[in-house]
Coordinates of C-alpha atoms (C1' of nucleotides) in Angstrom, one line a residue:
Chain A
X126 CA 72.3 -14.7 -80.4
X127 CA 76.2 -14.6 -80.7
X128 CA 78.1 -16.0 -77.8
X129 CA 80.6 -13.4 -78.5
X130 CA 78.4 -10.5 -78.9
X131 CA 76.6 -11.6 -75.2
X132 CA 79.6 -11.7 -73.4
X133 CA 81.2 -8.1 -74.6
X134 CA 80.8 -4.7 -72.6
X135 CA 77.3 -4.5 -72.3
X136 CA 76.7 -7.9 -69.8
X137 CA 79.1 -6.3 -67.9
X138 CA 76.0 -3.4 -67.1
X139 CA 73.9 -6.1 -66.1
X140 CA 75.6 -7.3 -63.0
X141 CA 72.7 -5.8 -60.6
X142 CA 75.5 -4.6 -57.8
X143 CA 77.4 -3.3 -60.2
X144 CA 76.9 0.6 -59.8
X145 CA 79.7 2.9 -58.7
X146 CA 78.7 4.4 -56.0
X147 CA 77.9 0.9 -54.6
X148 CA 81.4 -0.7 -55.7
X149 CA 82.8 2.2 -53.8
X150 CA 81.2 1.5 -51.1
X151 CA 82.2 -1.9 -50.4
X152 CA 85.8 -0.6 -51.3
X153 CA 85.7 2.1 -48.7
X154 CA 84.1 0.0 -46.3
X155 CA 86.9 -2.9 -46.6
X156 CA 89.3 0.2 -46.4
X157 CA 88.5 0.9 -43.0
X158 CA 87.7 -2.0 -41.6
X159 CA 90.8 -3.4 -43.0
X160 CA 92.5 -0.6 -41.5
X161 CA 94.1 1.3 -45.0
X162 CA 92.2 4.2 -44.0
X163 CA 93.3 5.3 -40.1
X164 CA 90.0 6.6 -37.5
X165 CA 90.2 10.1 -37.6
X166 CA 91.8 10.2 -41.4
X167 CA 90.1 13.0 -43.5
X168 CA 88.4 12.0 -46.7
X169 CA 88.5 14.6 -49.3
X170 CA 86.0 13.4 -52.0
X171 CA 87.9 15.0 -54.7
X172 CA 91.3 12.7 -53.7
X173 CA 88.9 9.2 -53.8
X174 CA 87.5 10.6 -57.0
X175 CA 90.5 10.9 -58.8
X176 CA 91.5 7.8 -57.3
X177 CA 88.8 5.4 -58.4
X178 CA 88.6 7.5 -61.2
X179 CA 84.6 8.5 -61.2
X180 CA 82.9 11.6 -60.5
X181 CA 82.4 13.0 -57.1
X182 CA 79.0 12.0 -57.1
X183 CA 79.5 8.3 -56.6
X184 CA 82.3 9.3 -54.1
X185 CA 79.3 11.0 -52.2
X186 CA 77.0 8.6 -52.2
X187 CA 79.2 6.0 -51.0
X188 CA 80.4 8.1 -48.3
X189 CA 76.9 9.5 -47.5
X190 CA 76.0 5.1 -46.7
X191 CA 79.1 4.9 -44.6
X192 CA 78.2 7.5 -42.6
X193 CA 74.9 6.2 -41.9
X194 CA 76.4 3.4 -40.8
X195 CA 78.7 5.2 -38.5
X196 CA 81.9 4.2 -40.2
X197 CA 82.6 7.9 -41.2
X198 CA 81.9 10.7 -39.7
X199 CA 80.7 14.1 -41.4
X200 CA 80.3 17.3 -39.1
X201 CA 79.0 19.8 -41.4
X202 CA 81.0 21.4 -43.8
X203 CA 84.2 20.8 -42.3
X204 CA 84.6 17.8 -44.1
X205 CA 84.4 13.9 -43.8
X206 CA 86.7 11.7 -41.6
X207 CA 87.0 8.2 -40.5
X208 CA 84.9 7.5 -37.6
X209 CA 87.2 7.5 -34.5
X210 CA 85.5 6.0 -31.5
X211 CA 86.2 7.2 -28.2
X212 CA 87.4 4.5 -25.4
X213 CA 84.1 4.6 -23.6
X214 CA 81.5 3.9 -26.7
X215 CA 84.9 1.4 -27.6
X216 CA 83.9 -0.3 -24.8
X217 CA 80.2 -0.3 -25.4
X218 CA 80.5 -1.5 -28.6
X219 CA 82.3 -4.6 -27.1
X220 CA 79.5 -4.8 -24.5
X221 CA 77.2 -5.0 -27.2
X222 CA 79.0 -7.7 -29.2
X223 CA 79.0 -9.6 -26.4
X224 CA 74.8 -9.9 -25.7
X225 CA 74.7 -10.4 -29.9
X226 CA 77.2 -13.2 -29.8
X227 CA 75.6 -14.4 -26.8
X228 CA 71.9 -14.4 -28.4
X229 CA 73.3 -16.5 -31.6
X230 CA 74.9 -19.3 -29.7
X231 CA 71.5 -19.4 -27.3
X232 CA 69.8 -20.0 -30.4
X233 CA 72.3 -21.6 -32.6
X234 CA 72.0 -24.1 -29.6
X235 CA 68.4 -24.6 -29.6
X236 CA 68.1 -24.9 -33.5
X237 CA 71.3 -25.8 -34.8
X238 CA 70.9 -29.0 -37.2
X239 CA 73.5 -31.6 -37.9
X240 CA 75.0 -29.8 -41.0
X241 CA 75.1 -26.6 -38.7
X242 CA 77.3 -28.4 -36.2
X243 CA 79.3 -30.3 -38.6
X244 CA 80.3 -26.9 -39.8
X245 CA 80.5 -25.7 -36.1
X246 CA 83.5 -28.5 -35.5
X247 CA 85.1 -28.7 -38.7
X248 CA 86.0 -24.6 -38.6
X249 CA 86.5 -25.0 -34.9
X250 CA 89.5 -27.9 -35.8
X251 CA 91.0 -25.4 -38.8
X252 CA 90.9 -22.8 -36.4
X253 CA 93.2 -24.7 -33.7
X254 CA 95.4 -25.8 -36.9
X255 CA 96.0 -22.5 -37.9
X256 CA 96.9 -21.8 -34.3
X257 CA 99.6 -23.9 -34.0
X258 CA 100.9 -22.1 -37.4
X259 CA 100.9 -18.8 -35.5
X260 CA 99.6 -16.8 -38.7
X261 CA 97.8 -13.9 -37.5
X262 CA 96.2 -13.2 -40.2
X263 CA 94.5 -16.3 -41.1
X264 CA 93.8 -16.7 -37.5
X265 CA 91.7 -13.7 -38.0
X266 CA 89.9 -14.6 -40.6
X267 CA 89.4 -18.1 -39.4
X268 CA 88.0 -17.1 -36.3
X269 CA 85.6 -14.9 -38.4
X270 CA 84.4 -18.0 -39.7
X271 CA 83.7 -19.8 -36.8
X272 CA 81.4 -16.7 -35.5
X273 CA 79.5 -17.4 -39.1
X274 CA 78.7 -20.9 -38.7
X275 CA 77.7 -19.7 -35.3
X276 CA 75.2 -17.4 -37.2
X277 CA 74.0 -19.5 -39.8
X278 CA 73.1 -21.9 -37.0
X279 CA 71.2 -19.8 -35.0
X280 CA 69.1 -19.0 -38.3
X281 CA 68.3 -15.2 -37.7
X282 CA 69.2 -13.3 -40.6
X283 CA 68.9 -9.9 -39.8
X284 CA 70.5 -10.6 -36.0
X285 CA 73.5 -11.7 -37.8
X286 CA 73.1 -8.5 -40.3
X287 CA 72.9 -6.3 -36.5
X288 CA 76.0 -8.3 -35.5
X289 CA 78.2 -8.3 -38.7
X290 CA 77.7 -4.2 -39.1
X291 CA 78.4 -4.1 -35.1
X292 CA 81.9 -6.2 -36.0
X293 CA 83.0 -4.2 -39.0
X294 CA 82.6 -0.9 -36.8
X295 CA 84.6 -2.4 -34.3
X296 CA 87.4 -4.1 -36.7
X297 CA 89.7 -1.2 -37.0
X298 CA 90.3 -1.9 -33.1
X299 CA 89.6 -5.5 -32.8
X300 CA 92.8 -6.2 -34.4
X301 CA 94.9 -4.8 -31.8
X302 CA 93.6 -7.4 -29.1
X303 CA 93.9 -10.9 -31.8
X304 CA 97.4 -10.3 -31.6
X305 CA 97.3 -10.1 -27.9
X306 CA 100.0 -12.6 -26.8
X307 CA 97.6 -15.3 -25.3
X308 CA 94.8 -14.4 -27.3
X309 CA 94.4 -16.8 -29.9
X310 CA 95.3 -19.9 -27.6
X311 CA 92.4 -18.4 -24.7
X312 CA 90.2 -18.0 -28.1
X313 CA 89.9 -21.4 -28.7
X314 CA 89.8 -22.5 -25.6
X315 CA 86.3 -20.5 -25.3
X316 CA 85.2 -21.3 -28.8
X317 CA 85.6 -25.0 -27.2
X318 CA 82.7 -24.2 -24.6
X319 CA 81.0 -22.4 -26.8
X320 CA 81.0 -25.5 -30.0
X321 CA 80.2 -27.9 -26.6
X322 CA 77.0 -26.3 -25.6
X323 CA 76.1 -26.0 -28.6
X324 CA 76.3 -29.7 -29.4
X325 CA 74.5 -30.9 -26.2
X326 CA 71.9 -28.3 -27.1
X327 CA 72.3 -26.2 -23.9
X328 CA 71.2 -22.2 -24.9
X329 CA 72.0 -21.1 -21.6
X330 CA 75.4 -22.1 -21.5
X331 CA 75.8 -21.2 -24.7
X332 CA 74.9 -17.9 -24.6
X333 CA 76.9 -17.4 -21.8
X334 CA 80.4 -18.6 -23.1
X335 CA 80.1 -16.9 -25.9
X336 CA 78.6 -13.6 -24.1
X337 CA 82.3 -14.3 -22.1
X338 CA 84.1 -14.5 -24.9
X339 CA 83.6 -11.3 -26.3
X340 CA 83.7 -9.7 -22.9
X341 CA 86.6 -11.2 -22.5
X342 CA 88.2 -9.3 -25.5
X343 CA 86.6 -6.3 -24.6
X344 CA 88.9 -6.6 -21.7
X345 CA 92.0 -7.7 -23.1
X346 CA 91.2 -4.6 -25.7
X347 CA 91.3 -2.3 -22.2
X348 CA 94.6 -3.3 -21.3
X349 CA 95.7 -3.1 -24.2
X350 CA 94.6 0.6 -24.2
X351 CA 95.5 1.0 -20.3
X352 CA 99.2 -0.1 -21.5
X353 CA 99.4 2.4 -24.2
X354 CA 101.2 6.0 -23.3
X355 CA 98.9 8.7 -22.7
X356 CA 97.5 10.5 -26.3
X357 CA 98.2 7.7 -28.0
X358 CA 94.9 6.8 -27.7
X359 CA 93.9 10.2 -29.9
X360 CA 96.1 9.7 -32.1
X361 CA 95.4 6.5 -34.3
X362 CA 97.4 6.7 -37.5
Chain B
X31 CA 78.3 45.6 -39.9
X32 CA 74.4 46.0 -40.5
X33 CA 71.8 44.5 -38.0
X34 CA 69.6 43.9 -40.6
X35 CA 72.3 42.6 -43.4
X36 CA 73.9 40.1 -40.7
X37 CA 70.2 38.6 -40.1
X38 CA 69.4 38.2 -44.2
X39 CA 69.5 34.8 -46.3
X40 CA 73.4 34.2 -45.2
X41 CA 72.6 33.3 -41.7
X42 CA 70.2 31.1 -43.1
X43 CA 72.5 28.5 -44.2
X44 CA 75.0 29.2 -40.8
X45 CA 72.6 26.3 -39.7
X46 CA 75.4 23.8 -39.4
X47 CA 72.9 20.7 -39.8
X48 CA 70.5 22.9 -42.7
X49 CA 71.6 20.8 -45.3
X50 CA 69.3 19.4 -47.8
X51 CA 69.9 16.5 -48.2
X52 CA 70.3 16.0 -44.1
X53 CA 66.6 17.8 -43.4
X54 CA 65.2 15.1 -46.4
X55 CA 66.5 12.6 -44.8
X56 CA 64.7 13.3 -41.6
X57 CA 61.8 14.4 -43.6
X58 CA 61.4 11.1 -45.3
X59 CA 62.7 8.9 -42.2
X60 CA 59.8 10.6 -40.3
X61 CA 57.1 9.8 -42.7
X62 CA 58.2 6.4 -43.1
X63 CA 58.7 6.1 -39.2
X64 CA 54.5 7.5 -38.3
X65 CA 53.5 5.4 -41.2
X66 CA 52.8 8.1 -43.8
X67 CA 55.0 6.2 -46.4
X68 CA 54.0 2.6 -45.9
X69 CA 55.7 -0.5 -46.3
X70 CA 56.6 -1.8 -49.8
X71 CA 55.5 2.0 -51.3
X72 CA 57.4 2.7 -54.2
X73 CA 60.2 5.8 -53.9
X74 CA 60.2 8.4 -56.8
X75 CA 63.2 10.9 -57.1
X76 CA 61.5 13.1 -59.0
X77 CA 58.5 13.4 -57.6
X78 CA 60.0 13.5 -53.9
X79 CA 62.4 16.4 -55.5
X80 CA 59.2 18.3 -57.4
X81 CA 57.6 18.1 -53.5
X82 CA 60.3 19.5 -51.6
X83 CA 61.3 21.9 -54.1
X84 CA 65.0 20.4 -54.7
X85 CA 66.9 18.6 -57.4
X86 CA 66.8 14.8 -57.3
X87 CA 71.1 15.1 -56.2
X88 CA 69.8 15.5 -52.2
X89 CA 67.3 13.4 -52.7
X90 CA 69.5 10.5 -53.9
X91 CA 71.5 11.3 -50.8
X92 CA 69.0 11.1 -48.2
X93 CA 67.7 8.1 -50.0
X94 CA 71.4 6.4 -49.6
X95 CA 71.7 7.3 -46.1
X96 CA 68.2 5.5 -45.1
X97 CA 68.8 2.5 -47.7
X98 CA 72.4 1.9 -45.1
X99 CA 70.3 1.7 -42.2
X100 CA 67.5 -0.2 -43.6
X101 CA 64.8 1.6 -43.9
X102 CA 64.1 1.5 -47.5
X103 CA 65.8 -1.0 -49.9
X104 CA 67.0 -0.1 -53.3
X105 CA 67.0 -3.5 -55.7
X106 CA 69.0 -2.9 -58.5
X107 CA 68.1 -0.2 -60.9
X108 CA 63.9 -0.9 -60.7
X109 CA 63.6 2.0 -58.1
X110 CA 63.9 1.9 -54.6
X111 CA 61.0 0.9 -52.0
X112 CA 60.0 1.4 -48.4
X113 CA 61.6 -1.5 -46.5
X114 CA 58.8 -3.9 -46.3
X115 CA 60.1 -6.6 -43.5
X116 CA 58.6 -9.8 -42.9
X117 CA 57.5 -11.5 -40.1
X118 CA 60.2 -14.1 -39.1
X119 CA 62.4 -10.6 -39.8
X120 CA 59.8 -8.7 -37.4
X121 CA 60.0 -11.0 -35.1
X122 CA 63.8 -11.4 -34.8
X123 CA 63.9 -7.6 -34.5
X124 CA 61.5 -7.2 -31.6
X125 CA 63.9 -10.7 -30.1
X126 CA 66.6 -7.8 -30.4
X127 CA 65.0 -4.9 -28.8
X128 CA 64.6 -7.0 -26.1
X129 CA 68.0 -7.3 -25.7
X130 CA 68.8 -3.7 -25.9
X131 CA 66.2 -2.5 -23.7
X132 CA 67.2 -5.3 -20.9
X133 CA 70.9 -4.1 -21.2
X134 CA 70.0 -1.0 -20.9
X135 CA 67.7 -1.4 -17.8
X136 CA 70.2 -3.2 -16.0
X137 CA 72.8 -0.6 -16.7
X138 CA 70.6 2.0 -15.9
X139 CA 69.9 0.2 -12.5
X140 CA 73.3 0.2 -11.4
X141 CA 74.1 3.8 -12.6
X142 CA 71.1 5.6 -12.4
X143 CA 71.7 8.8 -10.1
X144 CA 68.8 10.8 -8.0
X145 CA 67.7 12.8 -11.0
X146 CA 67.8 9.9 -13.4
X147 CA 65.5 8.3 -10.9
X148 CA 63.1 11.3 -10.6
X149 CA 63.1 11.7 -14.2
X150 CA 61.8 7.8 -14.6
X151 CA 59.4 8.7 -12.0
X152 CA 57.5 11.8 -13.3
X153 CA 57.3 9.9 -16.9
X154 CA 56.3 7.1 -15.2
X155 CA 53.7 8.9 -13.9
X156 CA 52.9 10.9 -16.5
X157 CA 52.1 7.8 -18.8
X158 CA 49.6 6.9 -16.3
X159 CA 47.9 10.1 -16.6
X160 CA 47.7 9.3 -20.4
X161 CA 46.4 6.7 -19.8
X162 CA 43.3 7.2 -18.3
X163 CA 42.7 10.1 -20.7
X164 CA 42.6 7.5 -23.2
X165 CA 44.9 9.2 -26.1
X166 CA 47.0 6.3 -27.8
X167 CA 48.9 8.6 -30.0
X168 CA 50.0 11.1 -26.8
X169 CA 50.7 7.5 -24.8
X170 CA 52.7 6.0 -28.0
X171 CA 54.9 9.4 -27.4
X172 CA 55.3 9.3 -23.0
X173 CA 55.9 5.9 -23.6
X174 CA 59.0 6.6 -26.0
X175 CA 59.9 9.3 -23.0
X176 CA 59.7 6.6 -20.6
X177 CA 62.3 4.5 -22.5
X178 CA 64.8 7.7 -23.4
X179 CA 64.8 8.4 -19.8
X180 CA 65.9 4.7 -19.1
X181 CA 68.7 5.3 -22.2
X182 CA 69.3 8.0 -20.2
X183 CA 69.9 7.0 -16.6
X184 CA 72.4 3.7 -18.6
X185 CA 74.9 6.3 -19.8
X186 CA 75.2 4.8 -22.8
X187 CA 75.1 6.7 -25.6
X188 CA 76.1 4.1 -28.9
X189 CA 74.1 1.5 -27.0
X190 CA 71.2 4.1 -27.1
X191 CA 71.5 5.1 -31.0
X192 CA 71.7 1.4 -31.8
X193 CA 68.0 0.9 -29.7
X194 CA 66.8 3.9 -31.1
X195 CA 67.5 2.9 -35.1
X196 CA 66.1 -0.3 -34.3
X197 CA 63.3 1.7 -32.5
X198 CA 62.4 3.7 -35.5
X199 CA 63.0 0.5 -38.1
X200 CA 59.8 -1.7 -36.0
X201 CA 58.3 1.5 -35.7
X202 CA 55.7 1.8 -38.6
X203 CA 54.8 -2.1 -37.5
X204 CA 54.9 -1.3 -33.9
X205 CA 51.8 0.8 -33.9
X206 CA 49.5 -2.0 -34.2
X207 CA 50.6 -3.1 -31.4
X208 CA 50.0 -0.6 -29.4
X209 CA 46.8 0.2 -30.0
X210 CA 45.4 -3.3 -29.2
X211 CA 43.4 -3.3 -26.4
X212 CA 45.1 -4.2 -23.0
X213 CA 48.1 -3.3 -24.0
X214 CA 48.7 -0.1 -22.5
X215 CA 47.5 -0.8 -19.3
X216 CA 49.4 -4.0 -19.7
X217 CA 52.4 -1.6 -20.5
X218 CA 52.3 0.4 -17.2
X219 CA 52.5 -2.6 -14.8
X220 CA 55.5 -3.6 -16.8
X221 CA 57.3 -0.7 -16.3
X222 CA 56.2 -0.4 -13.0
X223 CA 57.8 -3.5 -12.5
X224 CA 61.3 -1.9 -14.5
X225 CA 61.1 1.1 -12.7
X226 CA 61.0 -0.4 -9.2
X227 CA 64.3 -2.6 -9.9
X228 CA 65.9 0.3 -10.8
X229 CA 65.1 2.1 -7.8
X230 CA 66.4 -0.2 -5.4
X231 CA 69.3 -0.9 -8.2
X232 CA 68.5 -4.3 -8.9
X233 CA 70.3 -5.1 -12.0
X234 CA 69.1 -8.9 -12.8
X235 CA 65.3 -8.3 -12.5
X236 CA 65.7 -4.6 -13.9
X237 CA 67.1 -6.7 -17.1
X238 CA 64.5 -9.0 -16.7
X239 CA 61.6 -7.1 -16.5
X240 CA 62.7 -4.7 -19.3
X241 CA 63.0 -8.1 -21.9
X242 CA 59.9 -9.3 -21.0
X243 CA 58.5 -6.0 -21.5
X244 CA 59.4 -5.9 -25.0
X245 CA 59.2 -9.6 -25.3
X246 CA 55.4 -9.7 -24.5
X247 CA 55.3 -6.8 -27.0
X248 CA 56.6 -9.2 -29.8
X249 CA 53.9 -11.9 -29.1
X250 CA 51.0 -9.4 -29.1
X251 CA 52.7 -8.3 -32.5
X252 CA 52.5 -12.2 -33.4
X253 CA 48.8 -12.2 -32.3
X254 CA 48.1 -9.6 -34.3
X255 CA 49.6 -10.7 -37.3
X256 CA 47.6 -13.9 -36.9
X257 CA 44.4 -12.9 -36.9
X258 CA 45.0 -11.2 -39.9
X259 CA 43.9 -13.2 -43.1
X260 CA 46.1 -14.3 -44.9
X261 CA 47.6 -12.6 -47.4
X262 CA 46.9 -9.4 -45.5
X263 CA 50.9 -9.6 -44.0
X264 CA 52.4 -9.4 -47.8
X265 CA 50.4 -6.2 -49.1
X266 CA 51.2 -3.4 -46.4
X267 CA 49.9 -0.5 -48.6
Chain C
dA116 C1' 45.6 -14.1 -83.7
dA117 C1' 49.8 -14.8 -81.2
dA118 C1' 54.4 -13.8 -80.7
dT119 C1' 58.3 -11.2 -81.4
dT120 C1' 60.4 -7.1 -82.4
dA121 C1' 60.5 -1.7 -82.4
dT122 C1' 59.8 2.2 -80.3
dT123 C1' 58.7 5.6 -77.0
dG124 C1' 58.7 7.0 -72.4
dT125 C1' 60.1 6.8 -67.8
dT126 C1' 63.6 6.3 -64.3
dT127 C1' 67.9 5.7 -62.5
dG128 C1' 73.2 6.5 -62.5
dC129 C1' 76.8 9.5 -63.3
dA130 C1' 79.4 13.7 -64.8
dT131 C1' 80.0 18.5 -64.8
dG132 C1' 79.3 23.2 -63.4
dC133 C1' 78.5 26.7 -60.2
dA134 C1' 77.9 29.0 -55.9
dA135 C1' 78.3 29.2 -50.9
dA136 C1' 81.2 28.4 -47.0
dC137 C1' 85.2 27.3 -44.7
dT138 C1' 90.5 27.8 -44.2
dC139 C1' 94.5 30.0 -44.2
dC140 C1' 97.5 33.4 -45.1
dA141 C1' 98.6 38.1 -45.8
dT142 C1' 97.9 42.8 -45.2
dG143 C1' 96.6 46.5 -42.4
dT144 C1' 95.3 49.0 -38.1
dT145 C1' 95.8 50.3 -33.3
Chain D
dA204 C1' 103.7 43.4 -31.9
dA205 C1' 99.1 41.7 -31.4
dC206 C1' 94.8 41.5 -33.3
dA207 C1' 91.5 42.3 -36.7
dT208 C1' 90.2 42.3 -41.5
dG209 C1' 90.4 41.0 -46.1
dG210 C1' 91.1 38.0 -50.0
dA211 C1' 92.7 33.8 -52.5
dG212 C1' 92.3 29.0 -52.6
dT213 C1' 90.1 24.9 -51.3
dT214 C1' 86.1 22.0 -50.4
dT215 C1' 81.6 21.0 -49.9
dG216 C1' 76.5 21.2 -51.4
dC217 C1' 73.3 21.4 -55.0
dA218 C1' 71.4 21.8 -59.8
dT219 C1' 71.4 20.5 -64.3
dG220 C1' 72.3 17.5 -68.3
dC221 C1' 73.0 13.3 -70.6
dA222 C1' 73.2 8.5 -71.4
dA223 C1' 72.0 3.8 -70.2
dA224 C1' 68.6 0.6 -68.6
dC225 C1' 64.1 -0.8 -67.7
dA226 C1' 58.9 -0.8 -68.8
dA227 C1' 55.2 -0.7 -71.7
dT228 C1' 53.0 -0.2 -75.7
dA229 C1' 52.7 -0.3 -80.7
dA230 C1' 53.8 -2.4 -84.9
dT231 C1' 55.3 -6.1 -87.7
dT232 C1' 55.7 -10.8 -89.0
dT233 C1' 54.5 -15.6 -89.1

DNA sequence: AAATTATTGTTTGCATGCAAACTCCATGTT
DNA sequence: AACATGGAGTTTGCATGCAAACAATAATTT
């Protein structure tokens, strides 16, 4: 019953998430999403391996989730890649977003509770602070916030699950419209009417600002694209 | 350059999607799916390896690959389990297909071309013809013909794979509800109702009619459940 | 006899090894 | 010179083996 002895190498097994192929998941995952590893990047299990330094049977297993998921891609033998979405599924994936996002603030409006919406305002106040420090970044992550509390209000667990997996797929991309010039003030301008429906309890105003809101990115995301040069939308390294 | 050499074992494996671990994972995603492996039954490596003849290193993979999308749950190092969900989870998934299926209906009614159109019709049909024969298995399978054809006739394919992973995830519950009585004559007006908006491209009722559809679905699923006793809803072996 | 510890057995997680298949380059043939 | 054919190297897929952890039972102690 040694303190010391309990707290040496072998608690460190006990941590229940604590296999490989799992950390390497998470890793992976942040990754891409993150944008460290490009769509359409090859993954040679051997390279991540020797990397993490572990077998290439964690490497596989991690790799064999994240394709699952649709976050990489592996076409037979040819090896794995970074899922690379086209414009058009792009665009559905948006469209998507947009009824999710738009079925959590219906509900977040019919069963948010007062510690719901005090959350609701208090991230929607850090988030127009940190716009008028222009950090990207934080604006990002902020605004990612906001979307949770919209969640956790709405009080359906596995819709935000849906929606979260939906938003990593899309992350790779998303971060070419938050630093849209215009963006991030037009963001909290419809957070604003999505926070006030909320609060007045009104789902179907609710659902459709923040239905909007998305759509609304999924367009400034087309332009975007429309304003890039031809092929550059193959290429995404 | 021998006929019968070329035709041997080696052309076997030229099956681009024959590997193991892939045909497991269908394998085991279809018994889980039709209800041979119920909810909350206990996952053995070995003993799915000694039954399919292969060593437990697929079988881990196909296990991770339906563990990302949900379809069985691995907790910690105590073996791994056929997702058992409950029913405020059920309930929030059904809330979801609702969703899809209405998206997709009121994409398909503004894209749907002629032979979309006929296609819905002759399944449309066809269910009927099920039925009045009676066969809830061979209705349970139009009626998922029905729906592709809608997927179909909406052009959109990620919106499609979404529905259908969610399809097959409610699918060892959503039995039950089919075979209550009512139902599927209840189920042909309602997509009678679908189909005619799409015909005459009517978008909003097209969306409409295809929530409610799955909607009313839900609460016969919540009927159901009720008039189990209690306790019946945790034990799903 | 009850409780705690030992011990055995089962099951998972990971590493390693091997073979099949793909890629690419070089050599050869027409 | 162009194309086909062959082979070396790389990479994936699967099997096997081992060790750690969990579970359950037996044994020992109080």
């Amino acid at each position: 019953m040694n303190d010391l002895e309990s707290a040496t190498s072998k608690r460190m097994k006990r941590d229940r998430s604590a296999t490989l192929s799992e950390n390497l998941r998470r890793s992976l995952e942040e990754m891409i999403v993150s944008g460290t590893l490009t769509p359409g990047e090859r993954l040679d299990e051997m390279e991540i391996a020797e990397r993490f330094k572990v077998s290439r049977t964690p490497v596989r297993e991690a790799l064999k989730a994240l394709a699952a998921v649709g976050l990489v891609e592996m076409s037979g033998r040819q090896g794995l890649t970074v899922s690379a979405v086209s414009i058009p599924t792009l665009l559905e994936m948006f469209q998507l977003m947009a009824e999710l996002e738009g079925l959590h603030a219906r509900l977040a409006a019919r069963r948010a509770r007062q510690d719901h919406k005090d959350r609701l305002i208090s991230t929607h106040e850090q988030l127009s602070d940190v716009l008028k420090r222009g950090d990207p970044q934080l604006f990002y992550d902020v605004n990612r916030e906001f979307h949770e509390a919209i969640y956790d209000a709405s009080q359906s667990e596995f819709l935000a699950d849906q929606t979260r997996t939906l938003r990593r797929r899309v992350a790779p991309y998303r971060r070419y419209v938050t630093f849209q010039p215009g963006r991030m003030t037009a963001t909290i301008t419809e957070h604003q009417l999505i926070l006030n429906a909320i609060l007045v309890a009104d789902a179907d105003t609710a659902q459709r600002a923040a239905r909007d809101h998305v759509n609304l990115l999924g367009d400034n995301l087309a332009d975007f694209i429309a304003s890039l040069p031809p092929g550059m939308t193959r290429r995404s390294a």
